Each structure stands twice: as C-alpha cells, then as structure tokens.
Coordinates of C-alpha atoms in Angstrom, one line a residue:
X54 CA -36.1 -19.7 -56.9
X55 CA -36.9 -21.1 -53.2
X56 CA -33.7 -19.3 -52.0
X57 CA -35.0 -16.0 -53.5
X58 CA -38.4 -16.4 -51.9
X59 CA -37.2 -17.6 -48.6
X60 CA -34.6 -14.4 -48.8
X61 CA -37.9 -12.1 -49.7
X62 CA -39.8 -13.5 -46.6
X63 CA -36.9 -12.9 -44.2
X64 CA -36.9 -9.4 -45.2
X65 CA -40.6 -8.9 -45.0
X66 CA -40.4 -10.7 -41.4
X67 CA -37.8 -8.3 -40.1
X68 CA -39.3 -5.1 -41.8
X69 CA -42.5 -6.3 -39.6
X70 CA -40.3 -6.7 -36.6
X71 CA -38.1 -3.0 -36.8
X72 CA -41.4 -1.5 -37.6
X73 CA -43.5 -2.8 -34.3
X74 CA -43.6 -0.8 -31.6
X75 CA -45.0 -2.7 -28.7
X76 CA -44.6 -6.4 -28.0
X77 CA -45.5 -8.8 -25.3
X78 CA -43.2 -10.0 -23.0
X79 CA -44.2 -12.9 -20.9
X80 CA -42.4 -15.0 -18.0
X81 CA -43.7 -17.7 -15.7
X82 CA -44.1 -16.7 -11.9
X83 CA -43.4 -19.5 -10.0
X84 CA -44.5 -17.7 -6.9
X85 CA -48.2 -17.7 -8.1
X86 CA -47.7 -20.4 -10.7
X87 CA -49.2 -18.4 -13.1
X88 CA -47.8 -16.7 -16.6
X89 CA -46.6 -12.9 -15.7
X90 CA -47.3 -10.7 -19.4
X91 CA -46.3 -7.2 -19.6
X92 CA -46.3 -4.8 -22.4
X93 CA -43.1 -3.8 -23.7
X94 CA -40.8 -1.9 -26.1
X95 CA -38.1 -3.7 -27.6
X96 CA -35.3 -3.9 -30.6
X97 CA -33.7 -6.4 -32.3
X98 CA -29.8 -6.8 -33.3
X99 CA -30.0 -9.5 -35.8
X100 CA -29.3 -12.0 -33.4
X101 CA -31.4 -11.0 -30.3
X102 CA -34.0 -9.0 -28.6
X103 CA -33.3 -6.6 -26.3
X104 CA -36.1 -4.9 -23.6
X105 CA -35.1 -2.1 -21.4
X106 CA -35.3 -1.9 -18.1
X107 CA -35.7 2.0 -18.3
X108 CA -36.3 4.6 -16.0
X109 CA -40.3 4.8 -16.3
X110 CA -41.4 5.0 -13.0
X111 CA -42.3 1.7 -11.1
X112 CA -43.4 0.6 -7.7
X113 CA -39.5 -0.2 -6.6
X114 CA -36.4 1.6 -7.6
X115 CA -34.3 -2.0 -7.4
X116 CA -34.8 -2.8 -11.6
X117 CA -33.9 -6.5 -10.0
X118 CA -37.3 -6.8 -7.8
X119 CA -39.6 -6.4 -10.8
X120 CA -41.7 -9.1 -11.3
X121 CA -40.4 -10.1 -15.1
X122 CA -36.4 -9.9 -13.8
X123 CA -37.3 -11.9 -10.7
X124 CA -39.2 -14.6 -12.9
X125 CA -36.1 -14.9 -15.4
X126 CA -33.7 -15.3 -12.8
X127 CA -36.3 -18.2 -11.5
X128 CA -36.9 -19.5 -15.0
X129 CA -35.2 -17.9 -18.3
X130 CA -38.0 -19.5 -20.8
X131 CA -39.6 -16.4 -22.1
X132 CA -42.1 -15.5 -24.7
X133 CA -42.4 -12.5 -26.7
X134 CA -45.1 -11.7 -29.1
X135 CA -45.3 -8.7 -31.4
X136 CA -48.5 -8.6 -33.3
X137 CA -50.6 -6.1 -35.1
X138 CA -54.4 -5.8 -35.2
X139 CA -56.1 -3.5 -37.8
X140 CA -60.0 -3.2 -38.7
X141 CA -59.3 -5.0 -42.0
X142 CA -58.4 -8.2 -40.9
X143 CA -56.6 -8.9 -44.0
X144 CA -53.9 -6.7 -42.1
X145 CA -53.5 -9.2 -39.5
X146 CA -50.2 -10.5 -38.3
X147 CA -48.4 -11.9 -35.3
X148 CA -44.7 -13.2 -34.6
X149 CA -43.9 -15.2 -31.6
X150 CA -40.3 -15.8 -30.2
X151 CA -39.7 -18.1 -27.6
X152 CA -36.0 -18.1 -26.3
X153 CA -33.9 -17.6 -22.8
X154 CA -34.2 -14.4 -21.6
X155 CA -31.6 -13.0 -19.4
X156 CA -30.6 -9.5 -17.8
X157 CA -27.5 -7.8 -19.0
X158 CA -25.7 -4.0 -18.3
X159 CA -24.6 -2.2 -15.0
X160 CA -25.0 -5.3 -12.2
X161 CA -24.2 -8.2 -14.7
X162 CA -21.5 -9.5 -15.9
X163 CA -21.3 -9.8 -20.4
X164 CA -19.1 -13.2 -19.4
X165 CA -22.9 -14.2 -18.1
X166 CA -24.5 -13.0 -21.0
X167 CA -21.6 -15.1 -23.1
X168 CA -22.4 -18.2 -21.4
X169 CA -25.9 -18.2 -22.2
X170 CA -25.0 -18.1 -25.6
X171 CA -22.1 -20.4 -25.8
X172 CA -24.4 -23.0 -24.0
X173 CA -27.6 -22.7 -26.0
X174 CA -28.4 -25.8 -27.8
X175 CA -30.3 -25.1 -30.8
X176 CA -31.2 -28.2 -33.4
X177 CA -31.4 -27.7 -37.2
X178 CA -35.5 -27.6 -37.2
X179 CA -35.3 -24.8 -34.9
X180 CA -33.0 -22.4 -36.9
X181 CA -35.0 -23.4 -40.1
X182 CA -38.0 -22.2 -37.7
X183 CA -36.3 -19.0 -36.9
X184 CA -36.2 -16.9 -40.0
X185 CA -33.4 -14.2 -38.7
X186 CA -29.7 -14.2 -39.3
X187 CA -28.5 -16.4 -36.4
X188 CA -24.3 -16.1 -36.4
X189 CA -23.5 -16.2 -33.4
X190 CA -20.0 -14.9 -33.8
X191 CA -21.5 -11.6 -35.2
X192 CA -23.9 -11.4 -32.0
X193 CA -23.3 -8.2 -30.2
X194 CA -23.7 -8.3 -26.7
X195 CA -23.0 -5.1 -25.6
X196 CA -24.9 -2.9 -23.5
X197 CA -24.1 0.3 -25.5
X198 CA -25.1 -1.8 -28.5
X199 CA -28.7 -1.9 -27.5
X200 CA -29.2 1.3 -25.8
X201 CA -28.2 2.9 -28.8
X202 CA -30.9 0.8 -30.8
X203 CA -33.4 1.9 -28.8
X204 CA -32.5 5.6 -28.8
X205 CA -32.9 5.2 -32.0
X206 CA -35.9 3.5 -32.1
X207 CA -37.5 5.6 -29.3
X208 CA -36.8 9.0 -29.6
X209 CA -38.8 9.4 -26.1
X210 CA -35.1 7.6 -24.2
X211 CA -33.9 10.8 -25.2
X212 CA -35.6 12.4 -22.5
X213 CA -36.3 10.0 -20.2
X214 CA -33.3 7.8 -20.4
X215 CA -32.7 4.2 -21.3
X216 CA -31.5 2.8 -18.1
X217 CA -28.9 0.7 -17.6
X218 CA -30.2 -2.6 -17.5
X219 CA -32.0 -4.8 -20.5
X220 CA -33.4 -7.9 -21.0
X221 CA -31.7 -9.9 -23.9
X222 CA -33.8 -13.0 -25.4
X223 CA -31.7 -15.1 -27.4
X224 CA -34.3 -16.7 -29.5
X225 CA -34.9 -20.7 -30.0
X226 CA -38.3 -20.8 -32.0
X227 CA -40.2 -18.3 -33.9
X228 CA -43.9 -18.5 -34.9
X229 CA -45.4 -16.6 -37.3
X230 CA -48.7 -16.5 -38.9
X231 CA -50.5 -13.2 -40.9
X232 CA -54.2 -13.3 -42.8
X233 CA -53.9 -14.4 -46.5
X234 CA -51.1 -12.5 -48.5
X235 CA -51.2 -9.4 -48.3
X236 CA -48.8 -7.4 -46.4
X237 CA -49.7 -5.0 -43.4
X238 CA -49.8 -1.7 -44.1

C-alpha cells in the first residue's frame, strides 16, 4: 500500500513539473554577495533539469557572459523553484529543486558533464527526498535531447531557436509543498 501511494505521489509530482511553463532559477552572485533569481523555461528528462541559454535578445551576444552562467561557473549550487499561483489557494503548490548546475552544449565538453555526475555524492536521505527516478545509467547528458524536449514543450522555439547551450541541473534535494490535499487544476 505504501509503495502504491508513493508511486501515485511520484506521478503527481512529475505531472506538476511537466505541466509547469515557467520556473525561477536562483544562483549566487559573488560579485555583489547576493542571490540572483531569474524566470526561466525548463524541461526535465527524468534525471536532470535543463534550462536553455536561448536566442532571445540579451544584453550581450556571448551567452557565457550572462550573470547566471558566470555565477554557476564560480559556484555550481543552484535552486530551481517551480510554483503555481491560483486565486483558489487550495490549489497552490511549489516544488524547489536544489542541486548542482553546469553548462552543457556547443562550447562545453560532454565529458565535463559526466564528471560532475560521477563525482556527485548523494545520501540515502537525499535520494528519498527526491521523488523522481534517479538512475544515472539511464541519464541522457545530450544537448540534442534537451533541445528536443524544449522544442516539444515550447513551440515558440520553432521560430526563435533553442540555442546551443543549456544549464543542466543535477538535483540533490527536492522539497515540495501544496495547500491541502486537492490537486491543482
């Protein structure tokens, strides 16, 4: 009974994550010694979260000059907050993912990404808190896979392009909260 209930809970959380359209990415800005938070689009492949560095206009043409990217290069600790506000507060929820962020894509080597995952140390308690499948042998550290998932979830990318870089977030802890037992709708 407990396994079935936990399995239903996992499916419910995966549904919330896959249906969410926007999240907030928090990094640490060491230059100003402050948190840095930006709204982002994202996808989840069953193991990691991907945030595109896309072709939307930004102040600098070099995506590696974006503050969130510079912050992750200095300190990979990140948080991704997925939430939904409804006027009916019984339908409120949030999911916060804490983990390690890294840049993958054209200007980064896939080997670097694999090293991050292999050296990651996760306790049993952290694994129990994480409600998603974490089978590293099935992980897909492929920018093409992330791009395809983004194109599928966000048709707007058909026109503007996804870009060649993504921030990959390997979860360490997942916290969730919802108001009451009702499901968002």
